[in-house]
């Protein structure tokens, strides 16, 4: 669709909205999804993207929690809301709507890895500020064509991957699924992917080389393993751009298109964003690139709150106005950040040491015998927590390999950071975004 066709169809959809919403949109990778979301934004009606693979319980939770008044897309059993059609050929004339920057634009639901998904309310102002910061960081222009095959129910695929090109006036091509073959067959100047996508592309040398003409390869939503970073750089001829953000914050850290790209690091604050690292006692940590602290952020791209949960919202902010991300990070004296993991599951306290699971995972992923890995701390009467590495091997799983991996970490990092145990598994439990659900490893 051209910009004018999209605007006409979206305005026509906006004119058929029965009330002030919110409107639940089944976020299938179809142009109808884009028209419906843009129509809601133009009308000032909050859109609530629903994952296409969501089960009945999750759908019911999202609809009840958001108080959605209408549904867009194929209606599953158990949904009794009125269904709104999307007419791609419709024309709406010169209709306009009064929308305030502070009005809610999207209600995006968290992945729910630590309980029921929470509705994150993003305003028009926050989305605009977040996208404009990326325009600055990535040199994004109307001449760019963005290619990706990411889901359209979260920040990465929908806000960055669809609203971003619309904001700047460029093009977006969605590949349906983010396979190496489809990425290689689609021409573009920018490509978005999660680490799983880049890992598969790195393993397909022809696909990786086909991306050599793109100016920007962006990875996010989870840490990019250093070996994958290096393989993409070697095959595609350019290092990936890593960035960091959350549903609640959009993107607050990123490497710049015109700056340094460092494997394992997610760059510096984007335009308007600020960060600080805090120790357990609330004090600052040194900017030495090694000392781990709790990452807190602030800026105009942050969310307004968790829908209907004022207590959870208040608990996520400090008294002096910083959002507590729940992530652990280190920062060097140049402002570059390295994400170590989640404070709740990735901070391991073993033998009096505070250890980040992420750096152990990065070390293990450098070994060719390791396809995937997740490191956790399990209760230990002697150490407090014992470091355990769950490994998906690329070949045979043997006791000798387990011992070799322990020795590797002891040499590569430090003796006290070595796993006390290596457990082999065929797969790691992941959510729809590809993030490992460490709480499910024992099960």
Short mmCIF file of C-alpha atoms in Angstrom, two decimals:
data_model
loop_
_atom_site.label_atom_id
_atom_site.label_comp_id
_atom_site.label_asym_id
_atom_site.label_seq_id
_atom_site.Cartn_x
_atom_site.Cartn_y
_atom_site.Cartn_z
CA UNK A 1 0.00 0.00 0.00
CA UNK A 2 1.10 3.54 -0.60
CA UNK A 3 1.06 6.06 2.23
CA UNK A 4 -2.08 7.70 0.89
CA UNK A 5 -3.86 4.36 0.49
CA UNK A 6 -2.94 3.39 4.02
CA UNK A 7 -4.11 6.70 5.42
CA UNK A 8 -7.42 6.52 3.53
CA UNK A 9 -8.12 2.97 4.67
CA UNK A 10 -7.08 3.76 8.25
CA UNK A 11 -9.26 6.88 8.42
CA UNK A 12 -12.18 4.91 7.01
CA UNK A 13 -11.65 2.29 9.71
CA UNK A 14 -11.44 5.06 12.33
CA UNK A 15 -14.80 6.37 11.17
CA UNK A 16 -16.42 3.01 11.88
CA UNK A 17 -15.18 2.75 15.47
CA UNK A 18 -18.31 2.51 17.66
CA UNK A 19 -16.84 4.19 20.76
CA UNK A 20 -13.64 5.29 22.46
CA UNK A 21 -12.40 1.72 22.78
CA UNK A 22 -9.98 0.18 23.51
CA UNK A 23 -9.97 -2.05 20.43
CA UNK A 24 -8.40 -5.52 20.51
CA UNK A 25 -6.54 -6.33 17.27
CA UNK A 26 -5.54 -9.89 16.46
CA UNK A 27 -1.96 -9.10 15.45
CA UNK A 28 -1.48 -11.40 12.49
CA UNK A 29 1.23 -10.31 10.01
CA UNK A 30 -1.28 -8.87 7.54
CA UNK A 31 -1.88 -5.42 6.11
CA UNK A 32 -5.31 -5.42 7.82
CA UNK A 33 -3.55 -5.40 11.18
CA UNK A 34 -1.54 -2.32 10.20
CA UNK A 35 -4.64 -0.51 8.93
CA UNK A 36 -6.55 -1.25 12.13
CA UNK A 37 -3.74 -0.11 14.44
CA UNK A 38 -3.08 3.06 12.44
CA UNK A 39 -6.82 3.76 12.32
CA UNK A 40 -7.02 3.52 16.09
CA UNK A 41 -4.02 5.84 16.49
CA UNK A 42 -5.52 8.42 14.12
CA UNK A 43 -8.83 8.33 16.01
CA UNK A 44 -7.23 8.52 19.44
CA UNK A 45 -8.60 5.09 20.41
CA UNK A 46 -6.15 2.78 22.23
CA UNK A 47 -5.24 -0.35 20.28
CA UNK A 48 -4.56 -3.61 22.12
CA UNK A 49 -2.53 -6.05 19.98
CA UNK A 50 -3.35 -9.71 20.76
CA UNK A 51 -0.82 -12.47 19.96
CA UNK A 52 -2.20 -14.76 17.22
CA UNK A 53 -1.03 -17.84 19.12
CA UNK A 54 -2.51 -16.78 22.45
CA UNK A 55 -4.59 -19.44 24.17
CA UNK A 56 -8.16 -18.88 25.41
CA UNK A 57 -7.05 -18.00 28.95
CA UNK A 58 -4.55 -15.39 27.75
CA UNK A 59 -7.04 -13.86 25.32
CA UNK A 60 -9.67 -13.64 28.04
CA UNK A 61 -7.19 -12.01 30.42
CA UNK A 62 -6.16 -9.40 27.84
CA UNK A 63 -9.76 -8.57 26.92
CA UNK A 64 -10.97 -8.38 30.51
CA UNK A 65 -7.95 -6.45 31.76
CA UNK A 66 -8.00 -3.90 28.92
CA UNK A 67 -11.81 -3.59 28.89
CA UNK A 68 -11.72 -3.85 25.09
CA UNK A 69 -15.02 -2.92 23.44
CA UNK A 70 -14.43 -4.32 19.94
CA UNK A 71 -12.38 -6.95 18.13
CA UNK A 72 -10.50 -6.90 14.80
CA UNK A 73 -9.56 -10.09 12.97
CA UNK A 74 -10.76 -13.66 12.97
CA UNK A 75 -12.74 -14.08 16.17
CA UNK A 76 -11.80 -17.12 18.27
CA UNK A 77 -14.26 -19.12 20.33
CA UNK A 78 -15.15 -17.43 23.57
CA UNK A 79 -14.78 -13.86 22.29
CA UNK A 80 -18.17 -12.15 22.28
CA UNK A 81 -17.09 -8.64 21.25
CA UNK A 82 -18.38 -7.02 18.08
CA UNK A 83 -16.01 -7.63 15.16
CA UNK A 84 -14.94 -4.59 13.13
CA UNK A 85 -14.20 -5.19 9.43
CA UNK A 86 -11.17 -3.68 7.68
CA UNK A 87 -11.74 -2.48 4.12
CA UNK A 88 -8.41 -1.94 2.34
CA UNK A 89 -10.06 -0.10 -0.54
CA UNK A 90 -12.10 2.30 1.58
CA UNK A 91 -11.75 6.05 1.26
CA UNK A 92 -12.58 8.46 4.06
CA UNK A 93 -12.19 11.94 2.64
CA UNK A 94 -10.56 14.57 4.84
CA UNK A 95 -11.73 13.33 8.25
CA UNK A 96 -9.56 14.45 11.18
CA UNK A 97 -9.64 13.71 14.90
CA UNK A 98 -8.46 15.64 17.94
CA UNK A 99 -5.75 13.54 19.60
CA UNK A 100 -3.67 14.81 22.51
CA UNK A 101 0.00 13.73 22.81
CA UNK A 102 -0.73 12.46 26.32
CA UNK A 103 -3.59 10.22 25.17
CA UNK A 104 -2.96 6.46 25.39
CA UNK A 105 -2.02 5.03 22.00
CA UNK A 106 -1.25 1.37 22.66
CA UNK A 107 -1.76 -1.10 25.47
CA UNK A 108 0.95 -3.74 25.05
CA UNK A 109 0.97 -6.77 27.30
CA UNK A 110 4.19 -8.01 28.90
CA UNK A 111 5.35 -11.55 28.29
CA UNK A 112 4.06 -12.71 31.65
CA UNK A 113 7.19 -14.62 32.66
CA UNK A 114 6.67 -13.68 36.32
CA UNK A 115 2.88 -13.75 36.58
CA UNK A 116 -0.14 -12.66 34.58
CA UNK A 117 0.74 -10.28 31.71
CA UNK A 118 0.44 -6.63 32.63
CA UNK A 119 -0.96 -3.99 30.28
CA UNK A 120 1.68 -1.36 29.50
CA UNK A 121 0.13 1.95 28.43
CA UNK A 122 2.17 3.93 25.92
CA UNK A 123 1.08 7.45 24.98
CA UNK A 124 1.33 9.07 21.56
CA UNK A 125 4.03 11.34 23.00
CA UNK A 126 6.12 8.43 24.28
CA UNK A 127 5.98 6.55 20.98
CA UNK A 128 6.92 9.66 19.01
CA UNK A 129 9.85 10.44 21.34
CA UNK A 130 11.08 6.85 21.25
CA UNK A 131 10.98 6.64 17.46
CA UNK A 132 12.57 10.05 16.97
CA UNK A 133 15.44 8.96 19.23
CA UNK A 134 16.05 5.98 16.94
CA UNK A 135 15.89 8.19 13.86
CA UNK A 136 18.76 10.09 15.44
CA UNK A 137 20.73 7.02 16.57
CA UNK A 138 20.33 5.01 13.40
CA UNK A 139 20.36 7.79 10.79
CA UNK A 140 16.90 6.60 9.73
CA UNK A 141 15.60 8.46 6.65
CA UNK A 142 12.66 8.28 4.21
CA UNK A 143 15.03 6.56 1.77
CA UNK A 144 15.30 3.51 4.05
CA UNK A 145 13.41 0.27 3.47
CA UNK A 146 13.02 -1.76 6.65
CA UNK A 147 12.72 -5.55 6.37
CA UNK A 148 11.66 -7.86 9.18
CA UNK A 149 9.39 -10.81 9.92
CA UNK A 150 8.76 -10.17 13.62
CA UNK A 151 5.40 -10.53 15.42
CA UNK A 152 3.20 -7.46 15.46
CA UNK A 153 1.98 -7.65 19.04
CA UNK A 154 5.01 -6.14 20.79
CA UNK A 155 7.30 -3.12 20.69
CA UNK A 156 9.97 -4.59 18.43
CA UNK A 157 7.78 -5.75 15.56
CA UNK A 158 4.91 -3.26 15.75
CA UNK A 159 6.18 0.02 17.20
CA UNK A 160 9.73 -0.05 15.86
CA UNK A 161 9.05 -2.28 12.88
CA UNK A 162 5.86 -0.67 11.52
CA UNK A 163 5.25 2.68 13.20
CA UNK A 164 8.95 3.51 12.83
CA UNK A 165 8.93 3.50 9.03
CA UNK A 166 5.59 5.32 9.02
CA UNK A 167 6.96 7.96 11.37
CA UNK A 168 9.99 8.65 9.18
CA UNK A 169 8.18 8.25 5.87
CA UNK A 170 10.08 5.21 4.62
CA UNK A 171 9.02 1.74 3.56
CA UNK A 172 8.53 -1.50 5.46
CA UNK A 173 8.38 -5.00 4.04
CA UNK A 174 7.24 -7.81 6.32
CA UNK A 175 8.48 -11.25 5.38
CA UNK A 176 5.69 -13.19 7.11
CA UNK A 177 8.21 -15.32 8.97
CA UNK A 178 11.79 -14.29 9.85
CA UNK A 179 13.59 -17.06 8.01
CA UNK A 180 17.08 -16.66 6.50
CA UNK A 181 15.69 -17.47 3.06
CA UNK A 182 13.03 -14.75 3.22
CA UNK A 183 15.42 -12.15 4.60
CA UNK A 184 17.95 -12.92 1.87
CA UNK A 185 15.29 -12.68 -0.84
CA UNK A 186 14.01 -9.24 0.27
CA UNK A 187 15.80 -6.04 -0.61
CA UNK A 188 16.18 -3.46 2.13
CA UNK A 189 18.54 -1.04 3.80
CA UNK A 190 17.66 -2.02 7.39
CA UNK A 191 16.91 -5.45 8.83
CA UNK A 192 15.46 -6.16 12.29
CA UNK A 193 15.80 -9.48 14.06
CA UNK A 194 15.97 -11.15 17.45
CA UNK A 195 19.09 -13.20 18.32
CA UNK A 196 17.43 -16.45 17.21
CA UNK A 197 16.91 -14.96 13.75
CA UNK A 198 20.50 -13.73 13.53
CA UNK A 199 21.81 -17.06 14.75
CA UNK A 200 19.99 -18.85 11.95
CA UNK A 201 21.17 -16.31 9.41
CA UNK A 202 24.76 -16.68 10.63
CA UNK A 203 24.46 -20.44 10.12
CA UNK A 204 23.23 -19.89 6.54
CA UNK A 205 26.28 -18.33 4.93
CA UNK A 206 24.56 -17.51 1.65
CA UNK A 207 21.72 -15.72 3.45
CA UNK A 208 24.15 -13.74 5.58
CA UNK A 209 26.17 -12.66 2.57
CA UNK A 210 22.96 -11.58 0.81
CA UNK A 211 22.52 -8.89 3.48
CA UNK A 212 25.83 -7.24 2.67
CA UNK A 213 24.09 -4.43 0.76
CA UNK A 214 22.05 -3.34 3.81
CA UNK A 215 23.41 -0.45 5.83
CA UNK A 216 22.02 -1.52 9.22
CA UNK A 217 21.43 -4.94 10.82
CA UNK A 218 19.70 -4.44 14.18
CA UNK A 219 19.39 -7.05 16.92
CA UNK A 220 17.27 -6.77 20.04
CA UNK A 221 14.74 -8.27 22.49
CA UNK A 222 17.44 -10.52 24.00
CA UNK A 223 21.27 -10.58 24.22
CA UNK A 224 23.06 -11.41 20.97
CA UNK A 225 25.72 -14.09 21.56
CA UNK A 226 29.21 -12.86 20.75
CA UNK A 227 29.91 -15.71 18.27
CA UNK A 228 26.75 -14.78 16.32
CA UNK A 229 27.75 -11.09 16.32
CA UNK A 230 31.16 -12.03 14.95
CA UNK A 231 29.77 -14.42 12.33
CA UNK A 232 27.28 -11.86 11.00
CA UNK A 233 30.01 -9.23 10.87
CA UNK A 234 32.32 -11.58 8.99
CA UNK A 235 29.74 -12.83 6.48
CA UNK A 236 27.64 -9.70 5.90
CA UNK A 237 30.56 -7.31 6.09
CA UNK A 238 29.12 -5.14 8.84
CA UNK A 239 28.72 -5.50 12.58
CA UNK A 240 25.16 -5.71 13.96
CA UNK A 241 23.71 -2.81 15.91
CA UNK A 242 22.63 -3.97 19.36
CA UNK A 243 20.13 -2.04 21.43
CA UNK A 244 18.29 -2.40 24.72
CA UNK A 245 14.76 -1.64 25.77
CA UNK A 246 11.61 -2.96 27.38
CA UNK A 247 7.91 -2.79 26.66
CA UNK A 248 7.76 -0.15 29.40
CA UNK A 249 10.63 1.97 28.10
CA UNK A 250 10.87 1.47 24.34
CA UNK A 251 14.56 1.72 23.36
CA UNK A 252 16.78 3.56 25.81
CA UNK A 253 20.24 2.25 24.83
CA UNK A 254 21.70 1.60 21.40
CA UNK A 255 24.87 1.53 19.39
CA UNK A 256 24.80 4.28 16.78
CA UNK A 257 24.89 3.86 13.04
CA UNK A 258 27.85 6.25 12.94
CA UNK A 259 29.54 4.94 16.08
CA UNK A 260 31.16 1.96 17.74
CA UNK A 261 29.54 -1.46 17.70
CA UNK A 262 30.96 -3.76 20.36
CA UNK A 263 30.03 -7.43 20.70
CA UNK A 264 28.15 -8.06 23.93
CA UNK A 265 27.42 -4.36 24.56
CA UNK A 266 24.21 -2.41 23.84
CA UNK A 267 25.59 1.09 23.43
CA UNK A 268 24.83 4.39 25.09
CA UNK A 269 21.61 6.28 25.91
CA UNK A 270 19.56 7.40 22.91
CA UNK A 271 18.37 10.98 22.49
CA UNK A 272 16.42 12.04 25.59
CA UNK A 273 17.15 8.91 27.64
CA UNK A 274 19.22 8.78 30.83
CA UNK A 275 20.56 5.82 32.80
CA UNK A 276 22.11 5.16 36.16
CA UNK A 277 23.41 2.04 37.91
CA UNK A 278 22.75 1.40 41.59
CA UNK A 279 24.33 -1.01 44.05
CA UNK A 280 22.31 -3.06 46.55
CA UNK A 281 22.57 -0.25 49.11
CA UNK A 282 21.26 2.29 46.59
CA UNK A 283 24.61 3.93 46.02
CA UNK A 284 26.28 4.40 42.61
CA UNK A 285 28.61 1.83 41.08
CA UNK A 286 31.83 2.75 39.28
CA UNK A 287 31.88 3.11 35.50
CA UNK A 288 34.56 0.48 35.04
CA UNK A 289 32.75 -1.82 32.63
CA UNK A 290 32.87 -4.65 35.18
CA UNK A 291 30.99 -3.71 38.34
CA UNK A 292 27.36 -4.80 38.15
CA UNK A 293 24.52 -2.53 39.20
CA UNK A 294 20.75 -2.29 38.95
CA UNK A 295 19.85 -0.41 35.78
CA UNK A 296 17.44 2.50 36.15
CA UNK A 297 16.29 4.74 33.29
CA UNK A 298 14.21 7.81 32.58
CA UNK A 299 13.18 9.74 29.50
CA UNK A 300 10.21 10.89 27.39
CA UNK A 301 9.76 7.46 25.76
CA UNK A 302 8.72 5.70 28.96
CA UNK A 303 5.25 4.32 29.62
CA UNK A 304 2.52 5.96 31.68
CA UNK A 305 1.90 2.94 33.91
CA UNK A 306 0.49 -0.55 34.17
CA UNK A 307 -3.19 -0.49 33.25
CA UNK A 308 -5.36 -0.68 36.36
CA UNK A 309 -2.39 -1.49 38.62
CA UNK A 310 -1.37 1.67 40.49
CA UNK A 311 0.54 -0.30 43.14
CA UNK A 312 2.65 -2.17 40.58
CA UNK A 313 3.24 1.10 38.74
CA UNK A 314 4.38 2.92 41.88
CA UNK A 315 6.68 0.05 42.88
CA UNK A 316 8.47 0.22 39.53
CA UNK A 317 9.66 3.82 40.09
CA UNK A 318 12.10 5.27 42.57
CA UNK A 319 11.13 8.19 44.77
CA UNK A 320 13.26 10.52 42.64
CA UNK A 321 11.66 9.52 39.32
CA UNK A 322 13.73 6.68 37.82
CA UNK A 323 12.17 3.53 36.36
CA UNK A 324 13.61 0.35 37.85
CA UNK A 325 14.15 -1.95 34.88
CA UNK A 326 14.91 -5.04 36.92
CA UNK A 327 17.97 -5.61 34.73
CA UNK A 328 21.59 -5.74 35.79
CA UNK A 329 24.23 -3.89 33.80
CA UNK A 330 27.78 -2.62 33.77
CA UNK A 331 28.88 0.69 32.20
CA UNK A 332 32.30 1.82 31.05
CA UNK A 333 33.73 5.32 31.36
CA UNK A 334 32.59 6.12 27.81
CA UNK A 335 28.93 5.45 28.60
CA UNK A 336 28.72 2.06 26.84
CA UNK A 337 26.48 -0.46 28.62
CA UNK A 338 26.65 -4.22 28.96
CA UNK A 339 23.45 -6.00 30.10
CA UNK A 340 24.21 -8.85 32.48
CA UNK A 341 20.68 -10.18 33.01
CA UNK A 342 17.56 -9.89 35.12
CA UNK A 343 18.05 -9.09 38.79
CA UNK A 344 15.35 -11.61 39.73
CA UNK A 345 16.88 -14.60 37.92
CA UNK A 346 20.33 -13.63 36.63
CA UNK A 347 22.00 -12.24 39.75
CA UNK A 348 23.65 -15.20 41.43
CA UNK A 349 25.04 -14.80 44.96
CA UNK A 350 27.52 -17.62 45.41
CA UNK A 351 30.19 -17.91 48.06
CA UNK A 352 29.96 -14.21 48.87
CA UNK A 353 30.31 -13.11 45.23
CA UNK A 354 27.69 -11.30 43.13
CA UNK A 355 27.82 -12.96 39.70
CA UNK A 356 25.90 -12.15 36.53
CA UNK A 357 24.54 -15.19 34.70
CA UNK A 358 24.84 -13.38 31.38
CA UNK A 359 28.62 -13.21 31.33
CA UNK A 360 28.86 -16.96 32.02
CA UNK A 361 26.39 -17.63 29.20
CA UNK A 362 28.44 -15.45 26.86
CA UNK A 363 31.58 -17.33 27.79
CA UNK A 364 29.99 -20.73 27.18
CA UNK A 365 28.47 -19.68 23.86
CA UNK A 366 31.98 -19.05 22.57
CA UNK A 367 32.48 -22.81 22.60
CA UNK A 368 31.43 -24.54 19.35
CA UNK A 369 30.02 -27.47 21.34
CA UNK A 370 27.36 -25.16 22.86
CA UNK A 371 24.32 -24.31 20.74
CA UNK A 372 22.31 -22.65 23.51
CA UNK A 373 22.77 -22.12 27.22
CA UNK A 374 20.99 -20.74 30.27
CA UNK A 375 22.76 -20.22 33.59
CA UNK A 376 20.87 -20.12 36.88
CA UNK A 377 21.60 -20.13 40.58
CA UNK A 378 20.03 -22.91 42.62
CA UNK A 379 19.86 -23.02 46.43
CA UNK A 380 22.98 -24.44 48.09
CA UNK A 381 23.51 -24.91 51.83
CA UNK A 382 27.20 -24.10 51.61
CA UNK A 383 27.45 -21.46 48.86
CA UNK A 384 24.05 -19.81 49.17
CA UNK A 385 23.52 -20.42 45.47
CA UNK A 386 25.24 -22.90 43.20
CA UNK A 387 25.87 -21.98 39.55
CA UNK A 388 24.20 -24.43 37.16
CA UNK A 389 24.50 -24.24 33.37
CA UNK A 390 21.74 -25.76 31.24
CA UNK A 391 23.33 -26.52 27.88
CA UNK A 392 21.83 -27.48 24.51
CA UNK A 393 24.83 -29.20 22.91
CA UNK A 394 25.59 -28.88 19.21
CA UNK A 395 26.80 -32.49 19.22
CA UNK A 396 27.02 -35.33 21.70
CA UNK A 397 26.44 -34.62 25.37
CA UNK A 398 29.09 -36.35 27.44
CA UNK A 399 30.47 -36.04 30.98
CA UNK A 400 33.80 -35.06 29.44
CA UNK A 401 32.16 -32.14 27.65
CA UNK A 402 30.56 -30.99 30.89
CA UNK A 403 33.94 -30.96 32.63
CA UNK A 404 35.53 -29.14 29.70
CA UNK A 405 32.88 -26.40 29.84
CA UNK A 406 33.40 -25.89 33.57
CA UNK A 407 37.16 -25.61 33.03
CA UNK A 408 36.63 -23.18 30.15
CA UNK A 409 34.67 -20.72 32.31
CA UNK A 410 37.18 -21.01 35.14
CA UNK A 411 39.96 -20.00 32.74
CA UNK A 412 37.97 -17.46 30.71
CA UNK A 413 36.35 -15.53 33.57
CA UNK A 414 37.28 -16.46 37.12
CA UNK A 415 37.40 -19.58 39.26
CA UNK A 416 34.41 -18.52 41.40
CA UNK A 417 32.27 -17.95 38.28
CA UNK A 418 32.58 -21.51 37.00
CA UNK A 419 29.41 -23.64 36.89
CA UNK A 420 29.37 -26.21 39.65
CA UNK A 421 27.15 -28.34 37.45
CA UNK A 422 26.35 -28.68 33.74
CA UNK A 423 23.01 -30.16 32.76
CA UNK A 424 22.34 -31.09 29.15
CA UNK A 425 18.91 -30.62 27.58
CA UNK A 426 17.42 -30.83 24.09
CA UNK A 427 15.82 -27.38 24.22
CA UNK A 428 15.40 -24.35 26.47
CA UNK A 429 11.88 -23.15 27.36
CA UNK A 430 11.17 -19.86 25.65
CA UNK A 431 8.27 -17.42 25.40
CA UNK A 432 6.86 -15.99 22.17
CA UNK A 433 9.64 -13.38 22.04
CA UNK A 434 12.33 -16.05 22.21
CA UNK A 435 13.37 -15.17 25.76
CA UNK A 436 14.40 -18.10 27.94
CA UNK A 437 11.97 -18.78 30.80
CA UNK A 438 14.46 -19.79 33.45
CA UNK A 439 11.76 -20.49 36.00
CA UNK A 440 10.64 -23.44 33.86
CA UNK A 441 14.06 -25.08 33.51
CA UNK A 442 13.59 -27.48 36.42
CA UNK A 443 10.21 -28.58 35.02
#
